[in-house]
Amino acid sequence: MQDLLDRAVSYGKAFIHEGRTASYIPELSKVDPNQLGISVVMADGRTISSGDYSSCFTVQSISKVVAFMLAIIDRGEEYVFSKVGMEATGDAFNSIVKLETAKPSKPLNPMINAGAIAIDSLISGKDPEEKFQRLLGFFRRLCSNDTLWYNELVYASEKETGYRNRALAHFMKDISILEGEVEEVLDLYFRQCSIQVDSRDIAMLGAVLAFDGLSPVTGEVLVPKKIARMVKTFMVTCGMYDGSGEFAIRVGIPAKSGVGGGIMAVVPGNMGIGVFSPALDSRGNSIGGVKALEFLSEKMELSIY
Amino acid sequence: MQDLLDRAVSYGKAFIHEGRTASYIPELSKVDPNQLGISVVMADGRTISSGDYSSCFTVQSISKVVAFMLAIIDRGEEYVFSKVGMEATGDAFNSIVKLETAKPSKPLNPMINAGAIAIDSLISGKDPEEKFQRLLGFFRRLCSNDTLWYNELVYASEKETGYRNRALAHFMKDISILEGEVEEVLDLYFRQCSIQVDSRDIAMLGAVLAFDGLSPVTGEVLVPKKIARMVKTFMVTCGMYDGSGEFAIRVGIPAKSGVGGGIMAVVPGNMGIGVFSPALDSRGNSIGGVKALEFLSEKMELSIY
Amino acid sequence: MQDLLDRAVSYGKAFIHEGRTASYIPELSKVDPNQLGISVVMADGRTISSGDYSSCFTVQSISKVVAFMLAIIDRGEEYVFSKVGMEATGDAFNSIVKLETAKPSKPLNPMINAGAIAIDSLISGKDPEEKFQRLLGFFRRLCSNDTLWYNELVYASEKETGYRNRALAHFMKDISILEGEVEEVLDLYFRQCSIQVDSRDIAMLGAVLAFDGLSPVTGEVLVPKKIARMVKTFMVTCGMYDGSGEFAIRVGIPAKSGVGGGIMAVVPGNMGIGVFSPALDSRGNSIGGVKALEFLSEKMELSIY
Amino acid sequence: MQDLLDRAVSYGKAFIHEGRTASYIPELSKVDPNQLGISVVMADGRTISSGDYSSCFTVQSISKVVAFMLAIIDRGEEYVFSKVGMEATGDAFNSIVKLETAKPSKPLNPMINAGAIAIDSLISGKDPEEKFQRLLGFFRRLCSNDTLWYNELVYASEKETGYRNRALAHFMKDISILEGEVEEVLDLYFRQCSIQVDSRDIAMLGAVLAFDGLSPVTGEVLVPKKIARMVKTFMVTCGMYDGSGEFAIRVGIPAKSGVGGGIMAVVPGNMGIGVFSPALDSRGNSIGGVKALEFLSEKMELSIY
């Protein structure tokens, strides 16, 4: 396995020059693009890593997976799906068009920005701080890492420039999808996106999902099986933005990417994978990360199809 | 003329029951729907009125005409049209779709909400208060009424519930159309929409436009001729929301409506007309007001075509 | 007047190099782009011309004005407007999007391709040939030219390559807007678009509209006044494709353009204008023609606003 | 297994009354809605069935799976994906909007109507008849049934009323996606949709895909493994129209439905499933069929996630 990961890192690095780091959040554009780290968490709880696996990055959209599971735990499936749909969109992750044109009027799924912001308004907590602490605590348990915290600079950068997300949130307030105060919900969203991890953390998150909610380290049930399966389904149909279909064909496993350069991938019943490489393709997916996963999928026959 | 106006009032009143007052701004829904007032300002500056001509209402979208002219005066035609387009939309007045899909990315015209908010960010002034005072002062001169002020309750109501307008404004901030602080621009927009007038005030505004910017009362040039003509053109192509085409066919004169129930209409070279009747049709136009104007247009052959 | 027209031709010619002839109909792209002709028909029936006024071109979309009037005469206002709307679109002339998204499902107006094809399905006649003969006969009377005929090469070229129009027609058949056989309706449309005229012919058509349906040559009523006014309104709101708003501001008179390079313009109560110059701007309007009309409008103060 | 299938049939039948047979193809609306048949083909090639498993129905969109595989075999992956994309749409199966708005301009995937029609234009053959015979032959081999033929009445009905599909095809001809003659391609499409099967046939097709292209009956390789995996991926992301996301969550296996009431489903490495029940939900999926599959998936833990 170590050898395979080393080769996946080499293979993926060859494509980094075709991408570029996220520019729409100024703080993200300052990262060194020439990094690629990969970690795998196995059924026995062991972690194997290669490359820049200890480099920190912000989770960004990978956090949508965590927030969605917590919202389902907090509010139940029926209520959550009255606020967000279950279908892929065919539009960009930050598109606002379907909020106006789709019937019924709600975000098409919890993995696009609109849906994820709506999901954040469903997290329980008596005030914004408690909501964030609950989300962070859940995140830490899933990653088996009690030191996770958010990157204040990235958070400030997102909060300052997040006009598109504000547009989505206010639109959803207008159509009665968003609950609570717009700026409070967005603050939670910006903080959760800025949580800082390395590839080992998200490999652990992926492993919990691979084993249907069970921690491969402690054996503890962290997420009900039904919810773990549900979120893996969303990762397949819309986890890689509007490149989800192509990723399903080329790699064939549930995965969620973030514009920070991370990809959290799941081989059901087998292992969790965390990859980090900050140069992105035109859809916002880590270009080296996707290539490394393609390599692993082909060599280890990981496709679920 | 008095007789004609009286008959127009009667004719229009017969259609009021088919409409309803605006519901999306709570304060507007409390108005008595069974009102219809009409005023005409002639070439010699005289005002002739009938019906509920002294009833007050908030100008709402009619203010877009005034703000647009001031923005052109302040910043020049070229700069203003780099921020908003010149074309009708075929979409609802508060639609956000084309902000995402149109190329180049800008509001299609200054009469839809997005365009009017963008226009407000162009009004000159060292701070929000000065901007509003300049706009209010210009409005007062155009209406020959120094007592105009805004309705605080309606303003508060719009400010509290204006989520869709906030979505538009934040989206435009994201695509670099909107200048300045979003909430400051929106505050100006909400205040301007809440300016309170009666049908005589907007008939006077219409008369100034009818005489290419010249006040029929004082003979003073209040707006350059070129700008007065330009705004009348926008009134024809997009002054009556997505009912502009039908209005052009049935009435045939430049007009701008507001969801407060007012319509400001212009018979070029001839007179200004102000109508007020708060029950609206499905597109947001005063239903009695449109009918009264249809009556006048047919009897007096007002169509410009 | 002759001098003004000569200067308008010179002025317009200076902009020809910024445009290009229509390429989507192969036959149209073969025309010499460096032509500009202009004709004016006055109240007394006299025609004054300048430049390439005797060059022939195909009317293309200008024919939509004629077909629309005939459909209203044949089927009545109410029925026609159950099939096409009255509003401008904000989309390109050949767009199909709103046929799917607009409610109710019908073309937004009779000047876009979808609307014009729907209109053609309403022309009376016992078979396709009779329908075309009726339309051609009406066209000839409006232009006071009994020799008008269609260009067989352009017709064949349009018929062969008109896939987008076929898509529009079949879509409208699906939503029960289009009556009759799709290919028969399209054949009428392609033939009507290929009718060959010079600038004098369309100036005469414009003059009939300028005088509310009355021929300035014979004094005969060719079109009921109400219909003439209606079609002038459509020319204002959507006669110049998605450049109608800008044209209204810069020129300010009802006009209809065609991708053959013609523009038919109307100065109500005053005169008809025909312009021809085949190089088009990005929206499909004759670039030299628009400029020549801008020149005339400014010099003669033609704006109706 | 027999007992499970019997119970799945009972369970599914309880939901039939919530749906209705397809009405847009007149011939399909005549079917008795109260049918539900299910068949499973196991690894050893045995078929187990229950309910109305011998009822015949037309495959409709299930044929898209077969045509897509043949097109890839005939023309290669690279060429095929230059004509159709790999992403889910979020729109209805017969939507035309994205053909106009998406960049690049091509159908988003081979499972929506536009994509499937484009795929049909890629099938090799010297004339339409040979193309159909090749497709039919491939279909027969995949179903291990040499007697498959198409239903002439349904074919005639689709051909007569297929205006929306014609609109899609002509639009794609206009943007140079469709190859060949529009009506010839559509004829192939209408014939393929009208191929008549029973639930055993499509269970066999599903089994071939379940075993990566290998026939569980003969052991023969009918489809290259890579192509079999690819098509299963498309079945996951867009096999159940705009209900694909919900189906992935509730059932969790690759499946393709048709408006004839069939669903072909695949349990990778395990078995193929064919279901038939003609009453459809609002998205065009067999309502009893989906429920029967939900039942089986839950009882047998079939989800791939």
PDB file of N, CA, C and O in Angstrom, chain A residues 77 86-91 98 108 225 229-230 232-234 236 242-246 248-250 268 283 301 303-305, chain D residues 77 86-91 98 108 225 229-230 232-234 236 242-246 248-250 268 301 303-305:
ATOM      1  N   GLU A  77     -34.840  13.250   8.877  1.00  0.00           N
ATOM      2  CA  GLU A  77     -34.763  13.190   7.427  1.00  0.00           C
ATOM      3  C   GLU A  77     -35.892  13.986   6.756  1.00  0.00           C
ATOM      4  O   GLU A  77     -35.665  14.765   5.833  1.00  0.00           O
ATOM      5  N   MET A  86     -32.846  16.215  -3.400  1.00  0.00           N
ATOM      6  CA  MET A  86     -31.962  15.060  -3.460  1.00  0.00           C
ATOM      7  C   MET A  86     -31.319  14.888  -4.829  1.00  0.00           C
ATOM      8  O   MET A  86     -30.713  13.855  -5.095  1.00  0.00           O
ATOM      9  N   GLU A  87     -31.448  15.871  -5.698  1.00  0.00           N
ATOM     10  CA  GLU A  87     -31.025  15.658  -7.087  1.00  0.00           C
ATOM     11  C   GLU A  87     -29.800  16.477  -7.479  1.00  0.00           C
ATOM     12  O   GLU A  87     -29.583  17.564  -6.976  1.00  0.00           O
ATOM     13  N   ALA A  88     -29.041  15.942  -8.406  1.00  0.00           N
ATOM     14  CA  ALA A  88     -27.909  16.673  -8.974  1.00  0.00           C
ATOM     15  C   ALA A  88     -28.442  17.847  -9.795  1.00  0.00           C
ATOM     16  O   ALA A  88     -29.614  17.875 -10.164  1.00  0.00           O
ATOM     17  N   THR A  89     -27.567  18.828 -10.074  1.00  0.00           N
ATOM     18  CA  THR A  89     -28.092  20.050 -10.694  1.00  0.00           C
ATOM     19  C   THR A  89     -27.667  20.298 -12.131  1.00  0.00           C
ATOM     20  O   THR A  89     -28.395  20.937 -12.880  1.00  0.00           O
ATOM     21  N   GLY A  90     -26.490  19.886 -12.522  1.00  0.00           N
ATOM     22  CA  GLY A  90     -26.016  20.269 -13.844  1.00  0.00           C
ATOM     23  C   GLY A  90     -25.567  21.713 -13.922  1.00  0.00           C
ATOM     24  O   GLY A  90     -25.160  22.185 -14.974  1.00  0.00           O
ATOM     25  N   ASP A  91     -25.656  22.439 -12.808  1.00  0.00           N
ATOM     26  CA  ASP A  91     -25.192  23.828 -12.770  1.00  0.00           C
ATOM     27  C   ASP A  91     -23.955  23.948 -11.881  1.00  0.00           C
ATOM     28  O   ASP A  91     -23.597  23.015 -11.167  1.00  0.00           O
ATOM     29  N   LYS A  98     -31.565  28.039 -10.351  1.00  0.00           N
ATOM     30  CA  LYS A  98     -32.614  27.063 -10.031  1.00  0.00           C
ATOM     31  C   LYS A  98     -33.401  27.439  -8.777  1.00  0.00           C
ATOM     32  O   LYS A  98     -34.527  26.971  -8.610  1.00  0.00           O
ATOM     33  N   LEU A 108     -31.395  22.194  -4.873  1.00  0.00           N
ATOM     34  CA  LEU A 108     -31.578  20.838  -5.405  1.00  0.00           C
ATOM     35  C   LEU A 108     -30.913  19.755  -4.567  1.00  0.00           C
ATOM     36  O   LEU A 108     -31.362  18.616  -4.562  1.00  0.00           O
ATOM     37  N   LYS A 225     -26.046   4.201  10.547  1.00  0.00           N
ATOM     38  CA  LYS A 225     -25.744   3.579   9.252  1.00  0.00           C
ATOM     39  C   LYS A 225     -26.539   4.191   8.104  1.00  0.00           C
ATOM     40  O   LYS A 225     -26.015   4.472   7.031  1.00  0.00           O
ATOM     41  N   ARG A 229     -24.923   6.006   4.759  1.00  0.00           N
ATOM     42  CA  ARG A 229     -25.179   5.567   3.382  1.00  0.00           C
ATOM     43  C   ARG A 229     -25.748   6.706   2.534  1.00  0.00           C
ATOM     44  O   ARG A 229     -25.406   6.870   1.370  1.00  0.00           O
ATOM     45  N   MET A 230     -26.644   7.437   3.152  1.00  0.00           N
ATOM     46  CA  MET A 230     -27.274   8.540   2.438  1.00  0.00           C
ATOM     47  C   MET A 230     -26.239   9.566   1.956  1.00  0.00           C
ATOM     48  O   MET A 230     -26.256  10.006   0.810  1.00  0.00           O
ATOM     49  N   LYS A 232     -23.081   9.123   1.470  1.00  0.00           N
ATOM     50  CA  LYS A 232     -22.226   8.560   0.411  1.00  0.00           C
ATOM     51  C   LYS A 232     -22.921   8.650  -0.951  1.00  0.00           C
ATOM     52  O   LYS A 232     -22.275   8.861  -1.982  1.00  0.00           O
ATOM     53  N   THR A 233     -24.229   8.491  -0.933  1.00  0.00           N
ATOM     54  CA  THR A 233     -24.987   8.619  -2.182  1.00  0.00           C
ATOM     55  C   THR A 233     -24.872  10.029  -2.746  1.00  0.00           C
ATOM     56  O   THR A 233     -24.630  10.220  -3.941  1.00  0.00           O
ATOM     57  N   PHE A 234     -25.030  11.017  -1.872  1.00  0.00           N
ATOM     58  CA  PHE A 234     -24.876  12.402  -2.340  1.00  0.00           C
ATOM     59  C   PHE A 234     -23.460  12.659  -2.852  1.00  0.00           C
ATOM     60  O   PHE A 234     -23.264  13.425  -3.787  1.00  0.00           O
ATOM     61  N   VAL A 236     -21.657  10.593  -4.412  1.00  0.00           N
ATOM     62  CA  VAL A 236     -21.582  10.044  -5.766  1.00  0.00           C
ATOM     63  C   VAL A 236     -22.266  10.956  -6.777  1.00  0.00           C
ATOM     64  O   VAL A 236     -21.709  11.285  -7.817  1.00  0.00           O
ATOM     65  N   ASP A 242     -19.884  20.025 -10.630  1.00  0.00           N
ATOM     66  CA  ASP A 242     -20.415  19.577 -11.918  1.00  0.00           C
ATOM     67  C   ASP A 242     -19.413  18.695 -12.673  1.00  0.00           C
ATOM     68  O   ASP A 242     -19.519  18.516 -13.890  1.00  0.00           O
ATOM     69  N   GLY A 243     -18.475  18.117 -11.931  1.00  0.00           N
ATOM     70  CA  GLY A 243     -17.609  17.084 -12.481  1.00  0.00           C
ATOM     71  C   GLY A 243     -17.923  15.736 -11.855  1.00  0.00           C
ATOM     72  O   GLY A 243     -17.165  14.772 -12.019  1.00  0.00           O
ATOM     73  N   SER A 244     -19.042  15.649 -11.143  1.00  0.00           N
ATOM     74  CA  SER A 244     -19.378  14.419 -10.419  1.00  0.00           C
ATOM     75  C   SER A 244     -19.587  13.231 -11.354  1.00  0.00           C
ATOM     76  O   SER A 244     -19.163  12.109 -11.058  1.00  0.00           O
ATOM     77  N   GLY A 245     -20.226  13.480 -12.477  1.00  0.00           N
ATOM     78  CA  GLY A 245     -20.480  12.393 -13.418  1.00  0.00           C
ATOM     79  C   GLY A 245     -19.173  11.842 -13.978  1.00  0.00           C
ATOM     80  O   GLY A 245     -18.956  10.628 -13.987  1.00  0.00           O
ATOM     81  N   GLU A 246     -18.310  12.729 -14.410  1.00  0.00           N
ATOM     82  CA  GLU A 246     -17.038  12.286 -14.969  1.00  0.00           C
ATOM     83  C   GLU A 246     -16.202  11.553 -13.910  1.00  0.00           C
ATOM     84  O   GLU A 246     -15.589  10.529 -14.186  1.00  0.00           O
ATOM     85  N   ALA A 248     -17.340   9.885 -11.370  1.00  0.00           N
ATOM     86  CA  ALA A 248     -17.946   8.568 -11.145  1.00  0.00           C
ATOM     87  C   ALA A 248     -17.471   7.576 -12.195  1.00  0.00           C
ATOM     88  O   ALA A 248     -17.201   6.403 -11.905  1.00  0.00           O
ATOM     89  N   ILE A 249     -17.344   8.052 -13.422  1.00  0.00           N
ATOM     90  CA  ILE A 249     -16.904   7.165 -14.504  1.00  0.00           C
ATOM     91  C   ILE A 249     -15.412   6.852 -14.390  1.00  0.00           C
ATOM     92  O   ILE A 249     -14.993   5.714 -14.517  1.00  0.00           O
ATOM     93  N   ARG A 250     -14.611   7.861 -14.099  1.00  0.00           N
ATOM     94  CA  ARG A 250     -13.164   7.661 -14.116  1.00  0.00           C
ATOM     95  C   ARG A 250     -12.645   7.025 -12.822  1.00  0.00           C
ATOM     96  O   ARG A 250     -11.632   6.344 -12.813  1.00  0.00           O
ATOM     97  N   PRO A 268     -16.396   1.846   0.130  1.00  0.00           N
ATOM     98  CA  PRO A 268     -17.315   1.234   1.097  1.00  0.00           C
ATOM     99  C   PRO A 268     -16.822  -0.125   1.605  1.00  0.00           C
ATOM    100  O   PRO A 268     -16.417  -0.988   0.817  1.00  0.00           O
ATOM    101  N   ARG A 283     -13.569  23.199 -12.656  1.00  0.00           N
ATOM    102  CA  ARG A 283     -14.796  23.009 -11.876  1.00  0.00           C
ATOM    103  C   ARG A 283     -14.563  23.161 -10.385  1.00  0.00           C
ATOM    104  O   ARG A 283     -15.495  23.013  -9.589  1.00  0.00           O
ATOM    105  N   GLU A 301      -8.675  -1.525  -8.268  1.00  0.00           N
ATOM    106  CA  GLU A 301     -10.057  -1.856  -8.675  1.00  0.00           C
ATOM    107  C   GLU A 301     -11.059  -1.410  -7.615  1.00  0.00           C
ATOM    108  O   GLU A 301     -11.830  -2.202  -7.078  1.00  0.00           O
ATOM    109  N   SER A 303     -13.614   0.820  -7.990  1.00  0.00           N
ATOM    110  CA  SER A 303     -14.952   1.248  -8.435  1.00  0.00           C
ATOM    111  C   SER A 303     -16.049   0.403  -7.810  1.00  0.00           C
ATOM    112  O   SER A 303     -15.929  -0.814  -7.706  1.00  0.00           O
ATOM    113  N   ILE A 304     -17.097   1.078  -7.387  1.00  0.00           N
ATOM    114  CA  ILE A 304     -18.202   0.346  -6.766  1.00  0.00           C
ATOM    115  C   ILE A 304     -19.174  -0.209  -7.804  1.00  0.00           C
ATOM    116  O   ILE A 304     -20.143  -0.854  -7.457  1.00  0.00           O
ATOM    117  N   TYR A 305     -18.943   0.085  -9.087  1.00  0.00           N
ATOM    118  CA  TYR A 305     -19.916  -0.319 -10.112  1.00  0.00           C
ATOM    119  C   TYR A 305     -19.574  -1.664 -10.745  1.00  0.00           C
ATOM    120  O   TYR A 305     -18.448  -2.079 -10.760  1.00  0.00           O
TER     121      TYR A 305
ATOM    122  N   GLU D  77     -14.691   5.889 -27.012  1.00  0.00           N
ATOM    123  CA  GLU D  77     -15.069   6.748 -25.899  1.00  0.00           C
ATOM    124  C   GLU D  77     -14.850   8.232 -26.213  1.00  0.00           C
ATOM    125  O   GLU D  77     -15.717   9.067 -25.990  1.00  0.00           O
ATOM    126  N   MET D  86     -21.088  14.006 -19.481  1.00  0.00           N
ATOM    127  CA  MET D  86     -21.082  12.942 -18.477  1.00  0.00           C
ATOM    128  C   MET D  86     -21.823  13.349 -17.211  1.00  0.00           C
ATOM    129  O   MET D  86     -21.748  12.653 -16.204  1.00  0.00           O
ATOM    130  N   GLU D  87     -22.524  14.483 -17.244  1.00  0.00           N
ATOM    131  CA  GLU D  87     -23.069  15.010 -15.995  1.00  0.00           C
ATOM    132  C   GLU D  87     -24.596  14.927 -15.912  1.00  0.00           C
ATOM    133  O   GLU D  87     -25.278  15.009 -16.927  1.00  0.00           O
ATOM    134  N   ALA D  88     -25.089  14.801 -14.711  1.00  0.00           N
ATOM    135  CA  ALA D  88     -26.526  14.847 -14.474  1.00  0.00           C
ATOM    136  C   ALA D  88     -27.032  16.264 -14.760  1.00  0.00           C
ATOM    137  O   ALA D  88     -26.251  17.212 -14.806  1.00  0.00           O
ATOM    138  N   THR D  89     -28.353  16.414 -14.957  1.00  0.00           N
ATOM    139  CA  THR D  89     -28.841  17.719 -15.417  1.00  0.00           C
ATOM    140  C   THR D  89     -29.681  18.502 -14.431  1.00  0.00           C
ATOM    141  O   THR D  89     -29.686  19.719 -14.467  1.00  0.00           O
ATOM    142  N   GLY D  90     -30.439  17.841 -13.582  1.00  0.00           N
ATOM    143  CA  GLY D  90     -31.366  18.593 -12.750  1.00  0.00           C
ATOM    144  C   GLY D  90     -32.589  19.077 -13.497  1.00  0.00           C
ATOM    145  O   GLY D  90     -33.448  19.741 -12.926  1.00  0.00           O
ATOM    146  N   ASP D  91     -32.663  18.765 -14.798  1.00  0.00           N
ATOM    147  CA  ASP D  91     -33.837  19.149 -15.583  1.00  0.00           C
ATOM    148  C   ASP D  91     -34.624  17.900 -15.983  1.00  0.00           C
ATOM    149  O   ASP D  91     -34.155  16.782 -15.813  1.00  0.00           O
ATOM    150  N   LYS D  98     -30.881  23.434 -21.646  1.00  0.00           N
ATOM    151  CA  LYS D  98     -29.412  23.378 -21.525  1.00  0.00           C
ATOM    152  C   LYS D  98     -28.706  23.232 -22.871  1.00  0.00           C
ATOM    153  O   LYS D  98     -27.534  23.560 -22.980  1.00  0.00           O
ATOM    154  N   LEU D 108     -26.129  16.987 -21.860  1.00  0.00           N
ATOM    155  CA  LEU D 108     -25.321  16.770 -20.662  1.00  0.00           C
ATOM    156  C   LEU D 108     -24.961  15.311 -20.411  1.00  0.00           C
ATOM    157  O   LEU D 108     -23.943  15.035 -19.797  1.00  0.00           O
ATOM    158  N   LYS D 225     -15.543  -4.804 -20.205  1.00  0.00           N
ATOM    159  CA  LYS D 225     -15.719  -4.470 -18.791  1.00  0.00           C
ATOM    160  C   LYS D 225     -15.768  -2.951 -18.561  1.00  0.00           C
ATOM    161  O   LYS D 225     -16.613  -2.441 -17.826  1.00  0.00           O
ATOM    162  N   ARG D 229     -18.935  -0.910 -16.868  1.00  0.00           N
ATOM    163  CA  ARG D 229     -18.822  -0.089 -15.656  1.00  0.00           C
ATOM    164  C   ARG D 229     -19.293   1.346 -15.920  1.00  0.00           C
ATOM    165  O   ARG D 229     -19.953   1.972 -15.098  1.00  0.00           O
ATOM    166  N   MET D 230     -18.886   1.850 -17.069  1.00  0.00           N
ATOM    167  CA  MET D 230     -19.250   3.224 -17.410  1.00  0.00           C
ATOM    168  C   MET D 230     -20.770   3.398 -17.451  1.00  0.00           C
ATOM    169  O   MET D 230     -21.327   4.351 -16.905  1.00  0.00           O
ATOM    170  N   LYS D 232     -23.042   1.620 -16.008  1.00  0.00           N
ATOM    171  CA  LYS D 232     -23.622   1.517 -14.659  1.00  0.00           C
ATOM    172  C   LYS D 232     -23.492   2.844 -13.906  1.00  0.00           C
ATOM    173  O   LYS D 232     -24.380   3.220 -13.133  1.00  0.00           O
ATOM    174  N   THR D 233     -22.396   3.531 -14.147  1.00  0.00           N
ATOM    175  CA  THR D 233     -22.223   4.839 -13.514  1.00  0.00           C
ATOM    176  C   THR D 233     -23.299   5.815 -13.975  1.00  0.00           C
ATOM    177  O   THR D 233     -23.901   6.530 -13.168  1.00  0.00           O
ATOM    178  N   PHE D 234     -23.540   5.832 -15.281  1.00  0.00           N
ATOM    179  CA  PHE D 234     -24.595   6.705 -15.792  1.00  0.00           C
ATOM    180  C   PHE D 234     -25.956   6.314 -15.229  1.00  0.00           C
ATOM    181  O   PHE D 234     -26.800   7.160 -14.987  1.00  0.00           O
ATOM    182  N   VAL D 236     -26.501   5.226 -12.320  1.00  0.00           N
ATOM    183  CA  VAL D 236     -26.574   5.778 -10.956  1.00  0.00           C
ATOM    184  C   VAL D 236     -26.869   7.270 -10.979  1.00  0.00           C
ATOM    185  O   VAL D 236     -27.758   7.761 -10.292  1.00  0.00           O
ATOM    186  N   ASP D 242     -35.068  12.763 -13.369  1.00  0.00           N
ATOM    187  CA  ASP D 242     -34.734  13.682 -12.282  1.00  0.00           C
ATOM    188  C   ASP D 242     -35.170  13.140 -10.920  1.00  0.00           C
ATOM    189  O   ASP D 242     -35.285  13.894  -9.945  1.00  0.00           O
ATOM    190  N   GLY D 243     -35.351  11.822 -10.845  1.00  0.00           N
ATOM    191  CA  GLY D 243     -35.533  11.155  -9.556  1.00  0.00           C
ATOM    192  C   GLY D 243     -34.319  10.281  -9.240  1.00  0.00           C
ATOM    193  O   GLY D 243     -34.372   9.481  -8.304  1.00  0.00           O
ATOM    194  N   SER D 244     -33.251  10.450  -9.990  1.00  0.00           N
ATOM    195  CA  SER D 244     -32.064   9.596  -9.820  1.00  0.00           C
ATOM    196  C   SER D 244     -31.447   9.742  -8.437  1.00  0.00           C
ATOM    197  O   SER D 244     -31.021   8.760  -7.831  1.00  0.00           O
ATOM    198  N   GLY D 245     -31.390  10.968  -7.938  1.00  0.00           N
ATOM    199  CA  GLY D 245     -30.793  11.185  -6.621  1.00  0.00           C
ATOM    200  C   GLY D 245     -31.599  10.495  -5.532  1.00  0.00           C
ATOM    201  O   GLY D 245     -31.050   9.792  -4.681  1.00  0.00           O
ATOM    202  N   GLU D 246     -32.896  10.695  -5.560  1.00  0.00           N
ATOM    203  CA  GLU D 246     -33.742  10.073  -4.554  1.00  0.00           C
ATOM    204  C   GLU D 246     -33.660   8.548  -4.640  1.00  0.00           C
ATOM    205  O   GLU D 246     -33.602   7.853  -3.623  1.00  0.00           O
ATOM    206  N   ALA D 248     -31.155   6.769  -5.719  1.00  0.00           N
ATOM    207  CA  ALA D 248     -29.846   6.350  -5.191  1.00  0.00           C
ATOM    208  C   ALA D 248     -29.891   6.264  -3.675  1.00  0.00           C
ATOM    209  O   ALA D 248     -29.322   5.358  -3.062  1.00  0.00           O
ATOM    210  N   ILE D 249     -30.591   7.217  -3.056  1.00  0.00           N
ATOM    211  CA  ILE D 249     -30.682   7.213  -1.593  1.00  0.00           C
ATOM    212  C   ILE D 249     -31.595   6.100  -1.099  1.00  0.00           C
ATOM    213  O   ILE D 249     -31.259   5.387  -0.162  1.00  0.00           O
ATOM    214  N   ARG D 250     -32.720   5.911  -1.742  1.00  0.00           N
ATOM    215  CA  ARG D 250     -33.702   4.956  -1.236  1.00  0.00           C
ATOM    216  C   ARG D 250     -33.391   3.512  -1.650  1.00  0.00           C
ATOM    217  O   ARG D 250     -33.745   2.579  -0.947  1.00  0.00           O
ATOM    218  N   PRO D 268     -24.129  -5.043  -8.686  1.00  0.00           N
ATOM    219  CA  PRO D 268     -22.819  -5.411  -9.235  1.00  0.00           C
ATOM    220  C   PRO D 268     -22.262  -6.691  -8.609  1.00  0.00           C
ATOM    221  O   PRO D 268     -22.270  -6.861  -7.396  1.00  0.00           O
ATOM    222  N   GLU D 301     -30.163  -5.929   1.540  1.00  0.00           N
ATOM    223  CA  GLU D 301     -29.031  -5.007   1.688  1.00  0.00           C
ATOM    224  C   GLU D 301     -28.246  -4.862   0.378  1.00  0.00           C
ATOM    225  O   GLU D 301     -27.051  -5.155   0.311  1.00  0.00           O
ATOM    226  N   SER D 303     -27.726  -2.018  -1.416  1.00  0.00           N
ATOM    227  CA  SER D 303     -27.085  -0.728  -1.707  1.00  0.00           C
ATOM    228  C   SER D 303     -25.583  -0.885  -1.897  1.00  0.00           C
ATOM    229  O   SER D 303     -24.928  -1.610  -1.165  1.00  0.00           O
ATOM    230  N   ILE D 304     -25.068  -0.216  -2.915  1.00  0.00           N
ATOM    231  CA  ILE D 304     -23.626  -0.300  -3.186  1.00  0.00           C
ATOM    232  C   ILE D 304     -22.830   0.676  -2.334  1.00  0.00           C
ATOM    233  O   ILE D 304     -21.609   0.710  -2.420  1.00  0.00           O
ATOM    234  N   TYR D 305     -23.500   1.484  -1.517  1.00  0.00           N
ATOM    235  CA  TYR D 305     -22.785   2.528  -0.784  1.00  0.00           C
ATOM    236  C   TYR D 305     -22.380   2.077   0.618  1.00  0.00           C
ATOM    237  O   TYR D 305     -22.992   1.218   1.193  1.00  0.00           O
TER     238      TYR D 305
END
